[in-house]
Short mmCIF file of C-alpha atoms and ligand atoms in Angstrom, two decimals:
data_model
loop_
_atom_site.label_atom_id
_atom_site.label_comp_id
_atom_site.label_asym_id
_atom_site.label_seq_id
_atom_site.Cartn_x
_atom_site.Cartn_y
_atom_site.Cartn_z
CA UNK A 1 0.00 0.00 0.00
CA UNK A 2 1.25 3.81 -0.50
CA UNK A 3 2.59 5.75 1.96
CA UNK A 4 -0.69 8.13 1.83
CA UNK A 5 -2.65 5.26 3.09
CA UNK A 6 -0.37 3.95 5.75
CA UNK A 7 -0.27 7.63 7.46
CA UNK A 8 -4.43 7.63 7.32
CA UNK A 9 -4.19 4.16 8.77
CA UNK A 10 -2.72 5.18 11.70
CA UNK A 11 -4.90 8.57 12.04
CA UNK A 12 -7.60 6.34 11.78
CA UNK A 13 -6.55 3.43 14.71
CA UNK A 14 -6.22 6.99 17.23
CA UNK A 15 -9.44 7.76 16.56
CA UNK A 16 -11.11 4.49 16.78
CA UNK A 17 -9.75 3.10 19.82
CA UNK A 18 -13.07 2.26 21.64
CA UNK A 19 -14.13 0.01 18.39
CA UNK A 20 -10.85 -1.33 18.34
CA UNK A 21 -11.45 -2.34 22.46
CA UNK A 22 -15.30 -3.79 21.48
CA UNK A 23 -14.02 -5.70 18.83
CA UNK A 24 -11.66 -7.20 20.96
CA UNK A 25 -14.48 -8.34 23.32
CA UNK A 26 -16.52 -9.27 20.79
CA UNK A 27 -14.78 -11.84 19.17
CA UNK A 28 -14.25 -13.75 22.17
CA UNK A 29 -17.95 -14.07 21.91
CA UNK A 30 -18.96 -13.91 18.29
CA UNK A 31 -16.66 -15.06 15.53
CA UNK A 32 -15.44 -11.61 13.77
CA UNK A 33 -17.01 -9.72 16.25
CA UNK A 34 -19.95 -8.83 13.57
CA UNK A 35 -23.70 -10.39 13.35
CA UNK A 36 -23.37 -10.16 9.55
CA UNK A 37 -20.56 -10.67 7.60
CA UNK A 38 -20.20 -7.85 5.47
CA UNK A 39 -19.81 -5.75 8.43
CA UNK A 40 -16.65 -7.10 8.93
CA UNK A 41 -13.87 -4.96 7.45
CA UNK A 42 -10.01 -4.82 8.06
CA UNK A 43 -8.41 -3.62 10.45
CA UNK A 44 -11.51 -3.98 12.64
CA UNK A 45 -14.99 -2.85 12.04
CA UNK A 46 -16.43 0.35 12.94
CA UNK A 47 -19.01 0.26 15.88
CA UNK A 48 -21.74 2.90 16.31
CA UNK A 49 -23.89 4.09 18.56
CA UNK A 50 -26.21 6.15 17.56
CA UNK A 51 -28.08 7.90 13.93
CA UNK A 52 -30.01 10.89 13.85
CA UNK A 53 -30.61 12.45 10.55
CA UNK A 54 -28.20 11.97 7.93
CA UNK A 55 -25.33 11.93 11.00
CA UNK A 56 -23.92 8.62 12.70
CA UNK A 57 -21.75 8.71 16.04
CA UNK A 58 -19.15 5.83 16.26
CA UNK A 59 -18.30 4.25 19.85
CA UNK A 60 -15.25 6.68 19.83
CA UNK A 61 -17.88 9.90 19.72
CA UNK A 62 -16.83 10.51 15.52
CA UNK A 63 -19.49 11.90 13.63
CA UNK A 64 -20.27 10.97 10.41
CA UNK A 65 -22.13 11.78 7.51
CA UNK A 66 -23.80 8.61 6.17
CA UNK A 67 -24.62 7.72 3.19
CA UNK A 68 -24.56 4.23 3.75
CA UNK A 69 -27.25 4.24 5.43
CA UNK A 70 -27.48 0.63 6.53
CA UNK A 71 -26.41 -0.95 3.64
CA UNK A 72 -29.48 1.36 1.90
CA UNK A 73 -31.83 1.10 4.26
CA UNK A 74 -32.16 4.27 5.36
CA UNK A 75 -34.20 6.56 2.13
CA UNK A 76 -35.72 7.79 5.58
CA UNK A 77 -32.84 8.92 7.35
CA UNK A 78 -32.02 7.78 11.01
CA UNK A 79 -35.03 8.19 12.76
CA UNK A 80 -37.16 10.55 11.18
CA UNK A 81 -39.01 12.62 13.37
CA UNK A 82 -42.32 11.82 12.10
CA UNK A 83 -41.51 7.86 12.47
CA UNK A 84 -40.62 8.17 16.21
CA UNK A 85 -43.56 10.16 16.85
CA UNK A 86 -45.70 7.28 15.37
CA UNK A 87 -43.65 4.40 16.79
CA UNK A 88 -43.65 6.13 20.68
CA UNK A 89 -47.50 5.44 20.02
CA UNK A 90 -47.31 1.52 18.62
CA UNK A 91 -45.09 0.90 21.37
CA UNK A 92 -47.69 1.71 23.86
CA UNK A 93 -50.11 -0.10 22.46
CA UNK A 94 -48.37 -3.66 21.38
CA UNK A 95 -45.72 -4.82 19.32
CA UNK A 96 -47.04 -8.06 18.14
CA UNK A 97 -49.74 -9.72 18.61
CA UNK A 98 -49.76 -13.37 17.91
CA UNK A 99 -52.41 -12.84 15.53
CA UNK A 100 -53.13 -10.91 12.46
CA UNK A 101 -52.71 -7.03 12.67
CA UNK A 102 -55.61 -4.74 11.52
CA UNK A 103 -53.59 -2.16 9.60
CA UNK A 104 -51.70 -5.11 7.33
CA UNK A 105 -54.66 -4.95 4.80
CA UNK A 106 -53.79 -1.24 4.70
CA UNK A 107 -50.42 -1.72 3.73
CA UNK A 108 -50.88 -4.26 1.35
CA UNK A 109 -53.32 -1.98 -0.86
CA UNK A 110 -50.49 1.21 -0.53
CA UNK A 111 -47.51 -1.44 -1.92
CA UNK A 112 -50.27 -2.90 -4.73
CA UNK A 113 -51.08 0.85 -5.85
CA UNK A 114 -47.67 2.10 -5.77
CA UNK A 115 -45.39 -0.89 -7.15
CA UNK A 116 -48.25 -1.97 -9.59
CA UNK A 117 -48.57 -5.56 -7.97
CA UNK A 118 -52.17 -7.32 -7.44
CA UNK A 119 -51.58 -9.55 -3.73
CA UNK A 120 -48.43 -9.16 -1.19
CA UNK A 121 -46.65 -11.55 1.37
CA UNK A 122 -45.22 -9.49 4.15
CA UNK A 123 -42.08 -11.20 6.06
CA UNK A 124 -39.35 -9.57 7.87
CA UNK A 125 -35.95 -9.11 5.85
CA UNK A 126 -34.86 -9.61 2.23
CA UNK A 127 -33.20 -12.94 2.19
CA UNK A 128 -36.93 -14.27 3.12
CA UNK A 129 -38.49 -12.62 0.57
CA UNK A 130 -36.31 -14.09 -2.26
CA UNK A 131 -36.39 -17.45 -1.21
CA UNK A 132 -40.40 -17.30 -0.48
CA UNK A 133 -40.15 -15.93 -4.47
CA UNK A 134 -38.25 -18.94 -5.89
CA UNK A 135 -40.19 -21.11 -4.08
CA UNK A 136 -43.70 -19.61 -5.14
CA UNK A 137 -42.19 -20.19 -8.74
CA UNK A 138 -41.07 -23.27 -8.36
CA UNK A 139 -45.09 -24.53 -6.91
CA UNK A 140 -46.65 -22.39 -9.58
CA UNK A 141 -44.29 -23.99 -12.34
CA UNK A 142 -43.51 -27.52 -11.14
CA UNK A 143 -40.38 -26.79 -11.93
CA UNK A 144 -36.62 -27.23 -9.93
CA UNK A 145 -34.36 -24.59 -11.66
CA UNK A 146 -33.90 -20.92 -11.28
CA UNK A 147 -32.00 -18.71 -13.09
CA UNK A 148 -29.46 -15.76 -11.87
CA UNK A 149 -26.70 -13.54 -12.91
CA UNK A 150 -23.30 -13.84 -12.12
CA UNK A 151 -22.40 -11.07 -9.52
CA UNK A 152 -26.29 -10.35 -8.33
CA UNK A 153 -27.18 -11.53 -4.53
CA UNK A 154 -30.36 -11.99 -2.95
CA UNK A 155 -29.66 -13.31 0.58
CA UNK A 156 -28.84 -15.51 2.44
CA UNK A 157 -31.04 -18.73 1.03
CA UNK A 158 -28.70 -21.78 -0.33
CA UNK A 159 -30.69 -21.75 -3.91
CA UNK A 160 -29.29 -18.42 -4.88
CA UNK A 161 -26.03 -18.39 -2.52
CA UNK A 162 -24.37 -19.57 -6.25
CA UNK A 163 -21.92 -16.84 -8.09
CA UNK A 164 -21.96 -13.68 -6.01
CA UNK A 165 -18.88 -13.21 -5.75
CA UNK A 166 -17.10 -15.98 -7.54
CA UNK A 167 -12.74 -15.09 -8.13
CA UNK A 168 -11.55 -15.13 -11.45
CA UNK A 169 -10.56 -18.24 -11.28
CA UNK A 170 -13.50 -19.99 -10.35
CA UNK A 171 -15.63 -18.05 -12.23
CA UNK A 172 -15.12 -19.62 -15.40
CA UNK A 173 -16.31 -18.92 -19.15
CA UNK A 174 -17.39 -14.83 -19.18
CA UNK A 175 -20.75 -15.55 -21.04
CA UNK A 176 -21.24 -19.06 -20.10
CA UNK A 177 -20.03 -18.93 -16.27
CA UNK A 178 -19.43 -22.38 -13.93
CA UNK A 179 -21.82 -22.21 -10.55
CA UNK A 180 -19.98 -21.26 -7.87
CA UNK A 181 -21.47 -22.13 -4.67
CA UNK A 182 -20.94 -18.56 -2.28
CA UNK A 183 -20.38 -20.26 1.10
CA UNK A 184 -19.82 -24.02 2.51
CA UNK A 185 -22.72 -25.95 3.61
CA UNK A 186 -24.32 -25.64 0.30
CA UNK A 187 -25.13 -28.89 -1.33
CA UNK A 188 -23.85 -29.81 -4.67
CA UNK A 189 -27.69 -30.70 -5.43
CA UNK A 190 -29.07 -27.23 -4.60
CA UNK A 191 -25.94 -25.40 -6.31
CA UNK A 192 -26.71 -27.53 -9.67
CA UNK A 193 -30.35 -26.54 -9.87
CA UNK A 194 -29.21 -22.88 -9.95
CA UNK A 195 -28.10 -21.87 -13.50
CA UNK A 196 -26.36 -18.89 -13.81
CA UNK A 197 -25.84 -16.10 -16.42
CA UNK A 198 -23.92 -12.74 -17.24
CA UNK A 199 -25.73 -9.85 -16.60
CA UNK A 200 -26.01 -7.44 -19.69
CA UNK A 201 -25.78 -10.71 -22.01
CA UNK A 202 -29.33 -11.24 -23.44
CA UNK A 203 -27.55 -13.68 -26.26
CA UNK A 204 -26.29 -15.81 -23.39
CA UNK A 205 -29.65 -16.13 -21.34
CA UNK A 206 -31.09 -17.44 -24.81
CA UNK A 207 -28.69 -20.35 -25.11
CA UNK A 208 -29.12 -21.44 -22.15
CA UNK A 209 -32.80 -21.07 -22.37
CA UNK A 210 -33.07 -22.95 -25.25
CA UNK A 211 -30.93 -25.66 -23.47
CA UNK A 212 -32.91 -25.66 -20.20
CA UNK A 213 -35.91 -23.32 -20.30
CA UNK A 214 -38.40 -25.61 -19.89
CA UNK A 215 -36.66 -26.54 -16.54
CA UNK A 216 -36.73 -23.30 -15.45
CA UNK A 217 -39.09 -22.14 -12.71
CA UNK A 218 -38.24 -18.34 -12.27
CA UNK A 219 -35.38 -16.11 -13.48
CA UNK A 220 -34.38 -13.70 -11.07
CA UNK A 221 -32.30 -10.81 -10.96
CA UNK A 222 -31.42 -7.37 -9.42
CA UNK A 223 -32.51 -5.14 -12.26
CA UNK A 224 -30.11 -2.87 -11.14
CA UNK A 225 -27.77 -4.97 -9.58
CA UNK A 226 -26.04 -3.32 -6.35
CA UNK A 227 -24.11 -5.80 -4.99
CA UNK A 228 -21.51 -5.32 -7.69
CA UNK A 229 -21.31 -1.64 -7.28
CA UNK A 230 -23.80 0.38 -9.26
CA UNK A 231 -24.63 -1.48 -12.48
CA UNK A 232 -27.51 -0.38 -15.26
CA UNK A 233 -29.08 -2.96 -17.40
CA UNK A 234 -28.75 -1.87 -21.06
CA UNK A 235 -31.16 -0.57 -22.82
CA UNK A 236 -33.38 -3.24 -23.95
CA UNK A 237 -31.93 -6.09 -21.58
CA UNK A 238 -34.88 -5.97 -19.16
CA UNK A 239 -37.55 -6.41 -21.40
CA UNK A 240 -35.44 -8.82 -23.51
CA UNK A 241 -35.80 -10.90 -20.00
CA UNK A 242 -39.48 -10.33 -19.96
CA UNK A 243 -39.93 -11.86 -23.58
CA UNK A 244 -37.94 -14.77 -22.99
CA UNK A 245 -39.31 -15.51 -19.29
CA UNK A 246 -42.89 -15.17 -21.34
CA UNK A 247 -41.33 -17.65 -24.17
CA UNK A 248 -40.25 -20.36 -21.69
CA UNK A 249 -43.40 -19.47 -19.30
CA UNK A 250 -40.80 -19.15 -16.82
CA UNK A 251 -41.61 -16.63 -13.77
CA UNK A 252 -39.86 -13.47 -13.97
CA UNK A 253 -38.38 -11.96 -10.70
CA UNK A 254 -37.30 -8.48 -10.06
CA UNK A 255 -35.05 -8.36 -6.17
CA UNK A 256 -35.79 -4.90 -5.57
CA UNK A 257 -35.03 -5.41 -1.84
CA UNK A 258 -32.67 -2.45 -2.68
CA UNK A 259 -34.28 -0.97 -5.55
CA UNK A 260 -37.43 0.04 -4.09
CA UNK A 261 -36.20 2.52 -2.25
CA UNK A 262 -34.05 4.07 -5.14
CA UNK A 263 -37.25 5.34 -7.51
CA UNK A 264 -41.08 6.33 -5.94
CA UNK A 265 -42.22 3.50 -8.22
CA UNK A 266 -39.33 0.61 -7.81
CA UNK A 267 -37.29 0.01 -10.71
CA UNK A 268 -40.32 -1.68 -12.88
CA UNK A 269 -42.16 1.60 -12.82
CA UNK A 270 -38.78 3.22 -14.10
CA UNK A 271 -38.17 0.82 -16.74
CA UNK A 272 -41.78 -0.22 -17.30
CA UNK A 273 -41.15 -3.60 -17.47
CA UNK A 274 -43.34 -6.03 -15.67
CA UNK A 275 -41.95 -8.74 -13.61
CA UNK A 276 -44.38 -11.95 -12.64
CA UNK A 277 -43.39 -11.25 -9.20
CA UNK A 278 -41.30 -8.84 -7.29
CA UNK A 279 -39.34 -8.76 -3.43
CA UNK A 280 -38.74 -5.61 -1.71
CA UNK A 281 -37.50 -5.15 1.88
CA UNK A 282 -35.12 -2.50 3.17
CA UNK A 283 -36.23 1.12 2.68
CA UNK A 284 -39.85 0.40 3.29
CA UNK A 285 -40.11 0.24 6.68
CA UNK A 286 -38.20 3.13 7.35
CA UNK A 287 -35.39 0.96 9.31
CA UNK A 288 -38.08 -1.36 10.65
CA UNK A 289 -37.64 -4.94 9.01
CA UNK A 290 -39.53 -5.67 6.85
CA UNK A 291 -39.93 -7.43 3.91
CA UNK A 292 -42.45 -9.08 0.57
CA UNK A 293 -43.23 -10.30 -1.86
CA UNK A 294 -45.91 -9.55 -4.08
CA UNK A 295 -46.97 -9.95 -7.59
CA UNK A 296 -49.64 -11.55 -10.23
CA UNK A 297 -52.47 -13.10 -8.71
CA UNK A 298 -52.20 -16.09 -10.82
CA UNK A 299 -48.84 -16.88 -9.03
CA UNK A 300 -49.52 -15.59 -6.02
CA UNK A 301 -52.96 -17.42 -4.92
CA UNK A 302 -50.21 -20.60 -5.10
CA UNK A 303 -49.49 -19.91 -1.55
CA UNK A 304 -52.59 -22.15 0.49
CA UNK A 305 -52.08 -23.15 3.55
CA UNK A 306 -50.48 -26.94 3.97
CA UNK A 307 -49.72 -26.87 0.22
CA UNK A 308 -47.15 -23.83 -0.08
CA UNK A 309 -45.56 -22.60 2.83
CA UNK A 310 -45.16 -19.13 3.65
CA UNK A 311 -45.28 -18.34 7.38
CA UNK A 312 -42.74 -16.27 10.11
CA UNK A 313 -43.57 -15.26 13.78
CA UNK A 314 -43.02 -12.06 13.48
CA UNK A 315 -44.05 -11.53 10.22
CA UNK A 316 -46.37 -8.28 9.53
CA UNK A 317 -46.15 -7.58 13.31
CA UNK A 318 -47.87 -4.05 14.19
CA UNK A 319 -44.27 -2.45 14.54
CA UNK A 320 -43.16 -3.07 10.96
CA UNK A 321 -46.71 -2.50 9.39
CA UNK A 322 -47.44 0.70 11.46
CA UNK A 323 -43.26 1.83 10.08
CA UNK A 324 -44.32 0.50 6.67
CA UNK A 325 -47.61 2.72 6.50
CA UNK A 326 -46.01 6.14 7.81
CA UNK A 327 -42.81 5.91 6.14
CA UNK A 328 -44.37 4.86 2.49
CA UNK A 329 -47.40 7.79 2.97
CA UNK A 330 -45.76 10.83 4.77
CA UNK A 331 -41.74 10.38 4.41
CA UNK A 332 -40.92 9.16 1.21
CA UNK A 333 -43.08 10.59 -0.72
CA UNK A 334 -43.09 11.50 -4.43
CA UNK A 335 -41.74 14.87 -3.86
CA UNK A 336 -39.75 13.87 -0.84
CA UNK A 337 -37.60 11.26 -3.01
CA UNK A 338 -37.64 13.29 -6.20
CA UNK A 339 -35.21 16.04 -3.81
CA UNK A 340 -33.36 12.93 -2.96
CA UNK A 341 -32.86 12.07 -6.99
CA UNK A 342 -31.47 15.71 -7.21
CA UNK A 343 -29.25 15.72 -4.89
CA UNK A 344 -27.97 12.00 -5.52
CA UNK A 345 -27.72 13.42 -9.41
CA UNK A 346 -25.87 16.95 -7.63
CA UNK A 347 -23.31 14.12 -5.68
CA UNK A 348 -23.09 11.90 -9.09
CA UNK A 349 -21.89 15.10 -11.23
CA UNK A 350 -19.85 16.65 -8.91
CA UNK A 351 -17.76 13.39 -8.98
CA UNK A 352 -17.68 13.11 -12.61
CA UNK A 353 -16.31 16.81 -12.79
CA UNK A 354 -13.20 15.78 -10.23
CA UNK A 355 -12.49 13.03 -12.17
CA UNK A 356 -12.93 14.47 -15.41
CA UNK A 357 -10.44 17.59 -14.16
CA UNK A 358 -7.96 15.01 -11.77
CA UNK A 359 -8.53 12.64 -14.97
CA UNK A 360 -8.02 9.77 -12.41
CA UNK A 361 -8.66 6.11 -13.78
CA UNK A 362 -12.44 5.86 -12.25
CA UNK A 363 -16.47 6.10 -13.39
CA UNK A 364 -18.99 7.13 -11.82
CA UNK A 365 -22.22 5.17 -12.26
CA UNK A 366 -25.67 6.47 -10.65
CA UNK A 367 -29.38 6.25 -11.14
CA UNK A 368 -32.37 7.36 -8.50
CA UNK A 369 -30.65 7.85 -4.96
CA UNK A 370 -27.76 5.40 -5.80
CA UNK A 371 -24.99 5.49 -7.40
CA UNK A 372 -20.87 5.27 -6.76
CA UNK A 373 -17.39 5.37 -7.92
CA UNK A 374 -15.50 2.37 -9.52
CA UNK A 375 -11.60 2.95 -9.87
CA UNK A 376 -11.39 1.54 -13.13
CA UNK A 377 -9.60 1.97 -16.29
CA UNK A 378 -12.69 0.34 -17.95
CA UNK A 379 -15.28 2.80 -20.05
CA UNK A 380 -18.37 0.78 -18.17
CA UNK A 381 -18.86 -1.95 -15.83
CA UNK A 382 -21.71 -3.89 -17.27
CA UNK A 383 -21.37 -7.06 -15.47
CA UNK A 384 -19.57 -9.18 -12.77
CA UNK A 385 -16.25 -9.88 -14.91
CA UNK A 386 -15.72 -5.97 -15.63
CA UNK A 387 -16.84 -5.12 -12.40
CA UNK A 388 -13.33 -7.43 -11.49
CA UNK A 389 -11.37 -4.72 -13.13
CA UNK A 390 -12.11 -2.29 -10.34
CA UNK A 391 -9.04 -1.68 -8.06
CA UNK A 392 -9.29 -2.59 -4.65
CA UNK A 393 -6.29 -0.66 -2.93
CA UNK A 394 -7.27 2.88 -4.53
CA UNK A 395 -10.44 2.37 -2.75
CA UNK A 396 -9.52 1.36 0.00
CA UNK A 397 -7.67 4.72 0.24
CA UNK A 398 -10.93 6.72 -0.93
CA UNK A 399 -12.75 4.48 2.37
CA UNK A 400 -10.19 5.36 4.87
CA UNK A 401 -9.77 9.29 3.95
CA UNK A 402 -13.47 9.58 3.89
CA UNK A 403 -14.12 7.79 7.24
CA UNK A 404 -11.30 10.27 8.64
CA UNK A 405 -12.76 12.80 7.17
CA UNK A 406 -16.16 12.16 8.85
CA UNK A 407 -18.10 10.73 5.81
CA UNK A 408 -19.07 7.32 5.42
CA UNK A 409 -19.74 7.26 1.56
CA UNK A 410 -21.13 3.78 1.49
CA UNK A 411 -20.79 0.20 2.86
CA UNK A 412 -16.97 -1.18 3.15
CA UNK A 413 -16.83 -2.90 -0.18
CA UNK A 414 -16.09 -1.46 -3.61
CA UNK A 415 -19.47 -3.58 -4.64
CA UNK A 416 -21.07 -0.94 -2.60
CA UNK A 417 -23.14 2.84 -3.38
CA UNK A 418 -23.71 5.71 -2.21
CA UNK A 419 -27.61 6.01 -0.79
CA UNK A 420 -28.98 9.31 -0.78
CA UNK A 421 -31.82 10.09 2.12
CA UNK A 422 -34.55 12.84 2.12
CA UNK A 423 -32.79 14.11 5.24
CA UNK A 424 -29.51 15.24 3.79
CA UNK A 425 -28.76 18.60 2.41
CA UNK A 426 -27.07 20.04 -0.04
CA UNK A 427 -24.60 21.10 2.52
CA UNK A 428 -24.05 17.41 3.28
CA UNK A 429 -23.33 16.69 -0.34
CA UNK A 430 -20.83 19.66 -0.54
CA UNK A 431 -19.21 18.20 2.30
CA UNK A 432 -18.62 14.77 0.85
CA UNK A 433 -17.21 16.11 -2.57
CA UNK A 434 -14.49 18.25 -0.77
CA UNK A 435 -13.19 15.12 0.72
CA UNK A 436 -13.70 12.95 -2.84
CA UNK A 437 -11.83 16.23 -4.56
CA UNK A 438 -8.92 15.45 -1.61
CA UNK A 439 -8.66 11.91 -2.34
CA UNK A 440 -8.84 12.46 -6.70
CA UNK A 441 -5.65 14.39 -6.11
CA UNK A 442 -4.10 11.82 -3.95
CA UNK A 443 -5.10 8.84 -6.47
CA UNK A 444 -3.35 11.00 -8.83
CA UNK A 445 0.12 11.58 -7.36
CA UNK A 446 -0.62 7.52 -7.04
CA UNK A 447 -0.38 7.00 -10.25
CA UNK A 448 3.37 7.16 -10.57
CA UNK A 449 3.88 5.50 -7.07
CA UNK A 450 1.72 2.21 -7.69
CA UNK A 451 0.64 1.96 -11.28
CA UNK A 452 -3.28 0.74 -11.34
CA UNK A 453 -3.32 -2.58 -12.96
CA UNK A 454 -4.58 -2.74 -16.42
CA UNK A 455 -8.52 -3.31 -17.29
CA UNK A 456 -8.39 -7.05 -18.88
C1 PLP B 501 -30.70 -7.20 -3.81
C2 PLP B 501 -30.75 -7.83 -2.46
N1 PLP B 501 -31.60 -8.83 -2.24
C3 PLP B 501 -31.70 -9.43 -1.05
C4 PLP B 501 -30.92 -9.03 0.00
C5 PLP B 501 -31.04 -9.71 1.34
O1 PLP B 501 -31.67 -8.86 2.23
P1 PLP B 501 -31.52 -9.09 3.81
O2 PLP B 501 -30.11 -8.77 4.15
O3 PLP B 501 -32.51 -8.16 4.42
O4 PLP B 501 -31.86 -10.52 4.05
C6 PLP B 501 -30.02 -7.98 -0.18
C7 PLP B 501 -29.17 -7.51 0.93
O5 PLP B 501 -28.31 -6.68 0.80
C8 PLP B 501 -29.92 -7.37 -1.45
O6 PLP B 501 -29.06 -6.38 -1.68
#
């Protein structure tokens, strides 16, 4: 690593000491010292006490500005002040109640009439959602396989735990890749019923149709997938999906578990393409979990009791539906998440200019309240194997300097974005490009220090 980033390192173990003590403790208890993986980052992850706003506050007192925002949670901001007023009330009054709640009608009909869906399935995080969807397509189809794209995750459920991540040298033929099973534990069985495809490569999702379509029970994606960065589908690659899902009668799946809170109307609305069925979880509770899946009646009315299973304790419980309700009808709003777009499109630009006068090896790709910055000598990254071209020690340096800088500009992984909430200013956005303009100048000087390794 350069010199730059070694000095930063050390400014930044003085003024995390207290995380660097909890960690400590906490991996006596809990491997990693994390309760989800990807919180885990080197040389010990960041703990936090308290949001408010767009601001966090680390163990060590730091402020931040975050535009992580719980790994995009957060379109709400930390505890909006018309949520807590709400929630003081639920709180009062029962938080679950062993039987159905009243309101979860309510909520159903405000997610049908905004997304566009005809029935829902509440549950309580994302990784439920998706695997409820595959296996509503799989019952409605008869059908074992599911299709996915290479670089695209949807949780933690073993069926589509296959290629998320996969190295280079596992990953196999570019338009044709091998299934690589994300974790251990997954059986060889499960992995093999789990095709996978590039994203961006409508050519290759028709060979292997033609090979296995009529195996194929649901083809799911991220229609902007997010867990590769910030990656657009190419004009005409989402309804090229739609025709061939039609073709095969295979159900189509939209994850927008962290699209729905990037547009007012999900990303189906933006592209207007339909999907069969679609999850969302994350931003719609405000920061309550909560998850669904919802979709065409045809599909699913599959879901009858002691035939397909769909069930949860705490699913819809009064908390989440009451945090559901308010945050979809009075916080993010049309209007409220239009400002958002502008000033997401105000932080997108103002990179683009920095890099375009530092002419640093980096893109910027954005859409809705997403977006973020790949160090890159590639023109676009389009899919899993170009997103591999992105340079992991230059941004590491742009993650440390921001963090010491008091700006968290996303989660701690280059497959990461930026989320922009309707509680941040333009003040906050002015903030983070002063420190982005401070590291574009540092990446240059880089250049001749630790040459970035060529796009392949
Ligand atoms: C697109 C997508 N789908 C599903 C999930 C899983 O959601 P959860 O972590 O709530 O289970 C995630 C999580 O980041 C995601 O990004």
């Amino acid at each position: 690593m350069s010199s730059v980033y070694d000095a930063e390192m050390k400014k930044f173990m003085e003024r995390t000491k207290r995380s660097e003590q909890i960690y400590k403790e906490s991996v006596k208890v809990t491997p990693f010292g994390v309760h989800s993986n990807y919180r885990f980052f080197e040389p010990y992850p960041l703990y936090f006490t308290r949001g408010k706003g767009s601001r966090l506050w680390d163990a060590d007192g730091n402020e931040y500005i975050d535009f992580n925002l719980a790994f995009g949670v957060l379109v709400a901001g930390h505890s909006h002040p018309i949520l807590v007023e709400a929630m003081k009330e639920r709180i009062e009054n029962g938080t679950i109640l062993g039987f159905e709640f009243e309101d979860s009608h309510k909520l159903a009909r405000i997610i049908c009439e905004r997304f566009r869906v005809d029935m829902v399935k509440f549950s309580s995080t994302g990784g439920e959602a998706t695997s409820y969807a595959i296996r509503f397509a799989r019952a409605y189809t008869g059908r074992k396989k599911i299709l996915k794209f290479e670089g695209c995750y949807h949780g933690f459920g073993d069926s589509l735990l296959v290629s998320v991540k996969p190295s280079k040298a596992k990953a196999g033929h570019h338009r044709f890749p091998n299934q690589v099973p994300a974790s251990q534990g997954i059986l060889e069985e499960v992995v093999k019923n789990t095709l996978v495809a590039p994203f961006n490569d409508l050519e290759a999702v028709e060979t292997i149709m033609k090979t296995h379509g009529n195996e194929v029970a649901g083809i799911i994606l991220e229609p902007i997938p997010m867990n590769m960065g910030f990656v657009l589908p190419d004009p005409g690659f989402l309804k090229g999906l739609r025709d061939i899902a039609s073709e095969y009668n295979s159900v189509l799946i939209f994850d927008e578990v962290k699209t729905c809170g990037k547009f007012y109307g999900g990303a189906a609305e933006y592209f207007k393409v339909e999907p069969d069925l679609v999850t969302m979880g994350k931003a719609i509770a405000g920061g309550y979990p909560l998850s669904l899946v919802a979709g065409k009646k045809e599909i699913m009315n599959c879901v009858v009791p002691g035939v397909v299973s769909h069930a949860g304790t705490f699913n819809s419980n009064p908390l989440c539906i009451t945090a559901g309700i308010v945050t979809l009808t009075r916080i993010l709003t049309k209007d409220a998440i239009a400002e958002a777009i502008r000033l997401s499109e105000m932080l997108a630009k103002g990179y683009q200019d920095i890099i375009n006068d530092t002419k640093i090896p980096a893109i910027v790709q954005w859409a809705g309240t997403s977006g973020t910055v790949h160090f890159t000598k590639a023109k676009k990254i389009k899919d899993w194997r170009s997103f591999l071209t992105s340079e992991v020690a230059r941004w590491m340096l742009y993650l440390i300097i921001m963090l010491n800088r008091g700006v968290v500009p996303m989660a701690p992984g280059p497959d990461e974005q930026w989320t922009v909430s309707v509680q941040h200013t333009k003040e906050d956005i002015k903030k983070h490009l002063e420190v982005f303009k401070e590291i574009a100048e540092h990446v240059r000087r880089l250049d001749k220090e630790m040459p970035m390794v060529e796009a392949i």
